[in-house]
XYZ file of C-alpha atoms in Angstrom:
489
model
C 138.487 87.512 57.117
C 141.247 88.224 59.635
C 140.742 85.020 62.016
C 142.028 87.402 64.760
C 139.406 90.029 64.267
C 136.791 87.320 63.673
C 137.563 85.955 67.079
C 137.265 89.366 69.129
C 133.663 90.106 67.313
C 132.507 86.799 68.021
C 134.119 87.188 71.856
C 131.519 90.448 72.674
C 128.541 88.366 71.447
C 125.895 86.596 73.624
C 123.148 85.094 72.063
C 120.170 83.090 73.064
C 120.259 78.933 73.160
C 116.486 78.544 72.181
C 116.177 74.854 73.461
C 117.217 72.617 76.297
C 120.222 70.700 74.366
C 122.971 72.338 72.008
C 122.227 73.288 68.853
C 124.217 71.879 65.892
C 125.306 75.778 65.105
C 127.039 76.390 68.621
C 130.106 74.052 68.051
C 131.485 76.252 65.295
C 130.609 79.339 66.329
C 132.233 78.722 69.805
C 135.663 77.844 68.062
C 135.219 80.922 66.190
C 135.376 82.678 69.489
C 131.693 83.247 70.702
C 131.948 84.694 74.334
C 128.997 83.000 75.527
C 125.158 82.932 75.697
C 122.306 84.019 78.035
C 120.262 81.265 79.469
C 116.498 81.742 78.989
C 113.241 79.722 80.649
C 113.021 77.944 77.621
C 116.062 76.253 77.740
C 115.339 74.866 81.029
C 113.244 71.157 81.649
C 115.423 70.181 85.110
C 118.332 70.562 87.265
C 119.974 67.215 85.682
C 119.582 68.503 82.298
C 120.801 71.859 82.378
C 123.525 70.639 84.157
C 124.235 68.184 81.245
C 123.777 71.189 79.357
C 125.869 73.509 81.094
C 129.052 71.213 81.371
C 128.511 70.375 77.651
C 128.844 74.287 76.585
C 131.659 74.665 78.763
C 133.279 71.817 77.724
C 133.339 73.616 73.957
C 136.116 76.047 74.854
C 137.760 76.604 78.244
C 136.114 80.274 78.723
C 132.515 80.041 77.758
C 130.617 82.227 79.636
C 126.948 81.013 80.536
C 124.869 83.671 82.097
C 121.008 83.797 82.881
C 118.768 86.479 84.859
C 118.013 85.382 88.138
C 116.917 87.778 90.161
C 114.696 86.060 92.256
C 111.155 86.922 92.616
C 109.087 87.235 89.820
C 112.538 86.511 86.972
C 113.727 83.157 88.384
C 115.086 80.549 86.085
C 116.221 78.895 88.882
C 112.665 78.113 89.782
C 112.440 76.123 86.706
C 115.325 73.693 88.130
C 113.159 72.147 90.949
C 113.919 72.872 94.665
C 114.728 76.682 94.963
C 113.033 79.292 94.731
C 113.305 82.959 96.758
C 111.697 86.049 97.710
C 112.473 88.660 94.941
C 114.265 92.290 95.728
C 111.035 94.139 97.085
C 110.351 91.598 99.155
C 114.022 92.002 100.610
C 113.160 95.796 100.382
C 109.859 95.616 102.413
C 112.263 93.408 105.197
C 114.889 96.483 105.204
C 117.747 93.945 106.675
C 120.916 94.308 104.642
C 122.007 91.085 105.878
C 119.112 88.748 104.792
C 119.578 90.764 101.624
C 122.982 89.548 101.351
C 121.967 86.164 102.482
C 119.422 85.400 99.943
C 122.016 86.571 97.369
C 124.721 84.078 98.592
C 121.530 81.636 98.480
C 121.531 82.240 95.081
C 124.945 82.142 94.408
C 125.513 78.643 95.580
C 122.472 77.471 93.493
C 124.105 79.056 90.285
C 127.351 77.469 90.936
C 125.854 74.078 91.326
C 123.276 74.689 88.191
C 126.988 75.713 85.797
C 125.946 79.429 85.578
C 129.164 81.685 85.755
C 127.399 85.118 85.256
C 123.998 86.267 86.752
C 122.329 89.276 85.188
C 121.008 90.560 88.533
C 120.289 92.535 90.314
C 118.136 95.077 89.421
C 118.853 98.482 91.120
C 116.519 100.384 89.075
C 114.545 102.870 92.229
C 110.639 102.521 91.436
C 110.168 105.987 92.332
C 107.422 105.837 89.373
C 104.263 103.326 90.964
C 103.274 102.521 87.230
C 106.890 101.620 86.162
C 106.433 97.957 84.958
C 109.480 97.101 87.079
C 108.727 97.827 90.357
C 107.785 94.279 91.965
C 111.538 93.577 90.774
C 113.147 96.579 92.824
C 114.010 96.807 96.283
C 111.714 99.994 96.511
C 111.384 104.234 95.821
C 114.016 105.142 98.693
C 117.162 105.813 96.272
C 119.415 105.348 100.197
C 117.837 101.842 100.819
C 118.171 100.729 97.375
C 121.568 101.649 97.245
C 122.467 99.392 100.580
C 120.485 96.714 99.397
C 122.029 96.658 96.012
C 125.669 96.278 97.744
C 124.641 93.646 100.039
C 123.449 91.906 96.793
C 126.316 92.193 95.330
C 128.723 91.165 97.832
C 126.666 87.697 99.170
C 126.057 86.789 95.160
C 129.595 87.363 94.484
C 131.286 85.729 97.643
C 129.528 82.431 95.973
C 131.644 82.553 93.412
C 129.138 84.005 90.468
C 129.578 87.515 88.800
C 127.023 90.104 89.645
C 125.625 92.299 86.803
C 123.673 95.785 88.708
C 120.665 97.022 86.067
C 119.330 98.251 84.002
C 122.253 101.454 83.779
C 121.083 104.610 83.931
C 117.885 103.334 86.007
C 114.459 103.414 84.521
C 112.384 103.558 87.670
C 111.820 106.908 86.870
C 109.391 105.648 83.634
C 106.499 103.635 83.067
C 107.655 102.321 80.040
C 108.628 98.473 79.491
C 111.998 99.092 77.202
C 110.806 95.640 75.789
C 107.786 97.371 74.403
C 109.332 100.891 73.675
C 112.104 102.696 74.763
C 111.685 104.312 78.098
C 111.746 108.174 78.810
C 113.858 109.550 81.633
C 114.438 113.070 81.615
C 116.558 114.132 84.148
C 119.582 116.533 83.544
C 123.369 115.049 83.762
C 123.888 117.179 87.000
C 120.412 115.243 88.590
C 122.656 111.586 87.356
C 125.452 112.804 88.988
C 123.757 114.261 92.327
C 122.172 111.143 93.680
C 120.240 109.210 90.769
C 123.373 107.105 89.858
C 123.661 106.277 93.436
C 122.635 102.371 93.343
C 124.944 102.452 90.629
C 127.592 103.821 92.422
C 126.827 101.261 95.525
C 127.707 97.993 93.424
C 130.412 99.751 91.973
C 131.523 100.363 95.693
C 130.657 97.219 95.980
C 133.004 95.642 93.433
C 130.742 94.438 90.656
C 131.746 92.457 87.952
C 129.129 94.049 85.335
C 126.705 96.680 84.888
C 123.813 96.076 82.041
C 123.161 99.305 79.943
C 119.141 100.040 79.504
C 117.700 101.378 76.470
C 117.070 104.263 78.113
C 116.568 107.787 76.546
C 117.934 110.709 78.656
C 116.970 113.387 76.716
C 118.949 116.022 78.687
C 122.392 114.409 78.080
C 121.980 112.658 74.421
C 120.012 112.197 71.906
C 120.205 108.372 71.568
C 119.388 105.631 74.228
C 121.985 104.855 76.514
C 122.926 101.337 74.670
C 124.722 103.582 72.393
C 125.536 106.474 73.959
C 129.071 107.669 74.476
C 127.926 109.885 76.806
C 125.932 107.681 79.332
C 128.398 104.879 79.123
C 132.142 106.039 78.267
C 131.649 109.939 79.821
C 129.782 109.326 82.779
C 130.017 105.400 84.114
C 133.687 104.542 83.304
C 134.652 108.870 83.369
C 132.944 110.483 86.435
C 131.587 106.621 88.454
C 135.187 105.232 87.255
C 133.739 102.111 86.249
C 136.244 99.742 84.679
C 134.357 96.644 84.812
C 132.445 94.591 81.880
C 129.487 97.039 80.410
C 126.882 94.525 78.747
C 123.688 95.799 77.031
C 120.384 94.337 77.257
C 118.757 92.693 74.746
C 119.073 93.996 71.223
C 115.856 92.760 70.061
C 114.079 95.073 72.448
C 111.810 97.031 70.862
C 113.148 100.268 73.241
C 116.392 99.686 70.456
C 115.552 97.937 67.782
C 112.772 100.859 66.904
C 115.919 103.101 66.959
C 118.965 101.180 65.598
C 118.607 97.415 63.569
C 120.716 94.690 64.886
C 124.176 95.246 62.777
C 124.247 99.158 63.542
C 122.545 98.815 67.357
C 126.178 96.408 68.021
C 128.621 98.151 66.489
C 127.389 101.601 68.453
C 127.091 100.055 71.355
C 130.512 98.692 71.276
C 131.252 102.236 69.818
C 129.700 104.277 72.790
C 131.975 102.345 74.932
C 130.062 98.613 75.892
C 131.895 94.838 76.263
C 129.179 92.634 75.734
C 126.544 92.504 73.677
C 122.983 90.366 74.904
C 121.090 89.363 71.659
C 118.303 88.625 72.876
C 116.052 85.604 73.458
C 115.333 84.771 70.397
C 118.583 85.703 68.828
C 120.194 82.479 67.434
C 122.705 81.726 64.757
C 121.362 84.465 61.941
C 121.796 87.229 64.761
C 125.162 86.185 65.717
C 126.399 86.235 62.193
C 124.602 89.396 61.586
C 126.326 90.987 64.186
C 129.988 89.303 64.574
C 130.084 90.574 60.556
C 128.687 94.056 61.191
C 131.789 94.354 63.692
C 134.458 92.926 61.766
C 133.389 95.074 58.396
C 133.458 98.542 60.779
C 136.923 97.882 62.260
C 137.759 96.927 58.268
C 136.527 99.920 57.203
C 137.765 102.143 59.927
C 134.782 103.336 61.655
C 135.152 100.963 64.797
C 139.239 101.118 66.358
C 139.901 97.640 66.983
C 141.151 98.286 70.215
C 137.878 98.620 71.737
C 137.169 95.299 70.784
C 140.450 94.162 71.990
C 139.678 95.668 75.760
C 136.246 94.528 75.624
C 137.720 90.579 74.909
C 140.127 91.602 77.944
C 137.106 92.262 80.552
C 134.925 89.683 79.696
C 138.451 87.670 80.435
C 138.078 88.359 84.021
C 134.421 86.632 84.245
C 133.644 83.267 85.354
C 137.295 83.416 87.247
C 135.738 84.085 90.986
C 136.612 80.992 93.595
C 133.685 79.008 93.871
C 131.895 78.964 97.269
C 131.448 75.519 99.169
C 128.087 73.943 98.185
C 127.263 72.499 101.320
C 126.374 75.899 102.950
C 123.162 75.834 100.555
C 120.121 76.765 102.672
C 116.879 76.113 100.686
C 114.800 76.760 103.217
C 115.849 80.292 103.464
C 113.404 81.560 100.641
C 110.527 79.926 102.708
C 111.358 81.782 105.809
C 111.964 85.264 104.032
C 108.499 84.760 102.252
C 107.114 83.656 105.914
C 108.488 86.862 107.470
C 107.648 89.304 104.962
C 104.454 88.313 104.212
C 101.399 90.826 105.813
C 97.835 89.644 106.917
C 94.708 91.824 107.377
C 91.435 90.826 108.973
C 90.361 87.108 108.095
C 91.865 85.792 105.239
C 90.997 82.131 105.912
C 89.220 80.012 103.656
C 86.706 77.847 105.655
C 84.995 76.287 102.043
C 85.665 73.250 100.591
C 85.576 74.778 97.058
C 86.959 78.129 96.261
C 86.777 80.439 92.788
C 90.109 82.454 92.101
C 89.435 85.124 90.119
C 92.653 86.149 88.624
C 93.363 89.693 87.215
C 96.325 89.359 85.097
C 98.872 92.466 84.590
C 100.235 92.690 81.651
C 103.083 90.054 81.041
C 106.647 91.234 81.043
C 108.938 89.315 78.610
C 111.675 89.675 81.766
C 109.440 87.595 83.765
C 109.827 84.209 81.289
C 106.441 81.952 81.884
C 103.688 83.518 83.151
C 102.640 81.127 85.771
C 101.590 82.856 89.499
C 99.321 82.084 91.842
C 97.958 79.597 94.549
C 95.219 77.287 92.480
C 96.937 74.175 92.118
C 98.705 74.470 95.859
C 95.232 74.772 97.090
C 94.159 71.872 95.209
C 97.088 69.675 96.094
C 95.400 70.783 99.526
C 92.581 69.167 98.950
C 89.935 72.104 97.964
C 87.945 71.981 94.639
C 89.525 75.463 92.826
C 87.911 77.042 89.929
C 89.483 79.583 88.282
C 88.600 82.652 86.028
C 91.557 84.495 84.443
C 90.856 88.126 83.131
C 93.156 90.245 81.419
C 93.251 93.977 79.622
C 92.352 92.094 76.257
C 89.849 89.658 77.434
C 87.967 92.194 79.774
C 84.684 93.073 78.689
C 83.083 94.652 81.546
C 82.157 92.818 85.609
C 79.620 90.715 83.857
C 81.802 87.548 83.309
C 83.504 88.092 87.320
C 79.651 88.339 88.252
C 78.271 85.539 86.344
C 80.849 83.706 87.487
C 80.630 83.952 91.110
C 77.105 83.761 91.029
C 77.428 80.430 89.100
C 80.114 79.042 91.766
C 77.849 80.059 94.467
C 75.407 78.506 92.700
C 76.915 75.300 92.438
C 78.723 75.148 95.665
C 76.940 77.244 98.399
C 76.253 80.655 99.086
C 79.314 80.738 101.419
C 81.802 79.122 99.369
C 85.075 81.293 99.199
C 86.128 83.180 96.730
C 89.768 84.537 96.179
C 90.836 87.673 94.132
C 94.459 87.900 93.039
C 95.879 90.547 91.775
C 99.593 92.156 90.809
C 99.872 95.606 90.890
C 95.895 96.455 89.781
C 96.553 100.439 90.665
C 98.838 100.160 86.740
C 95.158 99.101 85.037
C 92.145 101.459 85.303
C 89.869 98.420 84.399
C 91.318 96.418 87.233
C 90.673 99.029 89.868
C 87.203 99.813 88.118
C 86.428 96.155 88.154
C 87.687 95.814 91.885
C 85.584 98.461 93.064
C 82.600 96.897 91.551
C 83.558 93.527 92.935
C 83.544 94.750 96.339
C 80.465 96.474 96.284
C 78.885 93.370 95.316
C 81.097 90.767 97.262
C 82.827 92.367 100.118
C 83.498 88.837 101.562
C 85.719 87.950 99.007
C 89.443 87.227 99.978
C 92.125 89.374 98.316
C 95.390 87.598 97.757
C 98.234 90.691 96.282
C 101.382 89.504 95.201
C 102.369 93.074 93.366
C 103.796 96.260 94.578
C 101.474 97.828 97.160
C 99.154 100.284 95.515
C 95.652 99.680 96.125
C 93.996 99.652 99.868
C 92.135 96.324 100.019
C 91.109 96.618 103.710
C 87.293 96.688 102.926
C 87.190 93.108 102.149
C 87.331 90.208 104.532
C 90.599 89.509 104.143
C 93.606 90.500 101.853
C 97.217 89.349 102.177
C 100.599 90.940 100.602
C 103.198 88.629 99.967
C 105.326 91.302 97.740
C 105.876 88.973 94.793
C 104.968 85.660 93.104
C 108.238 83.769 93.533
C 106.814 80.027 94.413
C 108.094 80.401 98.138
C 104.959 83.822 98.084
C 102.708 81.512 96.525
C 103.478 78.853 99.752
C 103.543 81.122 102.428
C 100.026 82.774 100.808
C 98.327 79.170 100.850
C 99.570 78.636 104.523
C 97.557 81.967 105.742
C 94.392 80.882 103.813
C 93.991 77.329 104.886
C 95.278 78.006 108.475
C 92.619 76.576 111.090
């Protein structure tokens, strides 16, 4: 094999890490050129160690590139690291101030550049327009105007810390309902709608000078008949043609079921790279197999003349320019910023204190996004490092049955601890699940003194119990600011 050519297929590929040290396959596939790999949750303990880890991988090769989606909000890896954590983009949206935006994305910044992270996969700029798209706690909200200003004031503060910004997921799917993870999303708009005002988010980071955009799986039915991964279309006609986009073009992951259904690893890379992409995410559980799956799929097409080796070549030549921004000083980090964000944008209505000793949370769980890494929301244990006695029933679309478990068990707590012993519903987004608001309804007719604690996108009108707070995500810093409104005196 051509050790040239090997080197430019291995430079497009990102795979996964899949634990917290470096694998014994990384060394060699580095020196064969690997461009990088995307950090996931599970390759995260602490801040010490994945800095251990980070300066070992970039101590392989002097250009590995080390990326990792933190968005803030509800996808945080930095959470994971101890010590940060901040409001996500629809909390930012619900403040409408471009420069806290920008703020919180410098805050960000700085905490990549101290964690080792060169490349951050955020943010998304995807306009919710849909209220059941699975996305919508992680965009900055349906106004296609405001999510456009937003998405260059993220932009610019993440990139004046010194880390590459990546605006996603290219064309937008906040037009479907569809989680590409699961299948691949639908959205069926013509090429003149793109052009007239849906690409405009996209068209604000590139304004904004973005280092990378991440290509959806995305069908668009009215301008091709593939998703955009691999669409020459979407991705060589329209974002570098008529946006003018010259910057790095990565996909998102090729394990995805929204690709994977349509195209298989080898052929999903080489199209992709085809239609006009640099870099090529793998996945989260795409490990050494993948990348030598994929790295040989590329080298046998430019063999074999289907793939001009040129496009590798200028794909190897952006993904040159990443991880070269001057790094911002470190001692303007501002951790408390998060907390006050989450402290402003939080909303109240009628009493939401909790006066009991004990409380039941009853917990109505959405269904879990892969994006979102662990699954772990919600105030329980902050209330019991408070001090209260917290039980906790968690119900979800495959573990619902009917009220009669949420009955039986308040009726037991009450039981046990007193008639007026709180109890706490928390929810994300229950207007996406019929049983939720069926179950809701039924709750409230039965327990209207129950407190409701939302930390989804607005959707359902909890004013007829005693008290309901919004916090507009479940970043820890939500979680905080929720705890201070119930427990307040």
């Amino acid at each position: 094999m051509n050790a040239e050519l090997k080197r430019l297929a291995h430079g497009v590929l990102f795979p996964a890490l899949g634990r917290p040290k470096v694998p014994n396959w990384v060394p060699s596939r580095i020196e064969a050129g690997l461009g990088g790999f995307v950090i996931f949750g599970k390759d995260v303990v602490d801040g010490p160690q994945f800095e251990q880890l980070a300066a070992e991988l970039h101590g392989l090769r002097d250009h590995v590139l080390l990326s990792v989606d933190e968005e803030g909000g509800d996808v945080s890896r930095l959470a994971d690291l101890g010590g940060f954590s901040m409001p996500g983009n629809r909390a930012l949206g619900e403040l409408d101030d471009v420069q806290l935006t920008r703020q919180a994305a410098y805050q960000i910044g700085l905490s990549l550049v101290a964690a080792g992270i060169d490349w951050d996969l955020a943010p998304a700029v995807d306009t919710a327009v849909n209220p059941l798209s699975p996305n919508g706690i992680r965009c900055f909200g349906a106004d296609r105007a405001m999510v456009s200003r937003h998405t260059a004031a993220w932009v610019e503060g993440l990139q004046a810390a010194g880390v590459s910004a990546c605006a996603k997921h290219y064309p937008g799917h906040g037009l479907s309902g569809t989680d590409a993870h699961l299948a691949t999303p639908l959205v069926d708009v013509s090429r003149e709608e793109l052009l007239a005002n849906y690409l405009d988010p996209f068209r604000a980071a590139i304004g904004a000078g973005v280092d990378s955009i991440m290509v959806s799986h995305d069908l668009v039915p009215q301008v091709d008949d593939v998703p955009a991964t691999i669409s020459k279309v979407l991705l060589t006609d329209i974002l570098r043609g008529e946006l003018g986009y010259d910057g790095v073009v990565i996909t998102d992951a090729l394990e995805m079921y929204g690709i994977a259904d349509v195209a298989p690893l080898p052929e999903a890379a080489v199209r992709a790279i085809e239609a006009g992409a640099d870099a090529l995410c793998l996945g989260s559980w795409a490990f050494l197999d993948d990348v030598d799956v994929a790295a040989g799929a590329l080298v046998e097409a430019v063999e074999n003349g289907r793939l001009p080796l040129e496009r590798l070549e200028s794909a190897n030549k952006r993904l040159a320019r990443l991880g070269t921004r001057t790094r911002a000083d470190l001692s303007e980090r501002d951790n408390g910023l998060g907390e006050r964000l989450a402290d402003q944008v939080i909303v109240t209505h009628g009493d939401p204190r909790v006066r009991s000793d004990a409380v039941l949370i009853i917990r109505l769980e959405p269904t879990h996004s892969p994006a979102a890494g662990s699954s772990g929301w919600g105030v329980e244990q902050l209330l019991r490092d408070a001090g209260k006695v917290v039980e906790s029933i968690g119900l979800s679309g495959q573990t619902y049955n009917g009220p009669g478990m949420a009955r039986a068990g308040v009726g037991e707590f009450r039981s046990e601890y007193g008639a007026d012993s709180q109890v706490v519903l928390m929810v994300r987004g229950a207007h996406r699940f019929a049983w939720q608001e069926k179950l809701i309804a039924e709750l409230h007719g039965q327990h209207p003194d129950m407190i409701v604690v939302d930390m989804g996108v607005p959707g359902v009108d909890y004013s007829g119990f005693a008290g309901w707070i919004q916090t507009f995500g479940s970043a820890r810093v939500c979680s905080e600011a929720a705890v201070r409104r119930l427990l307040v005196s």
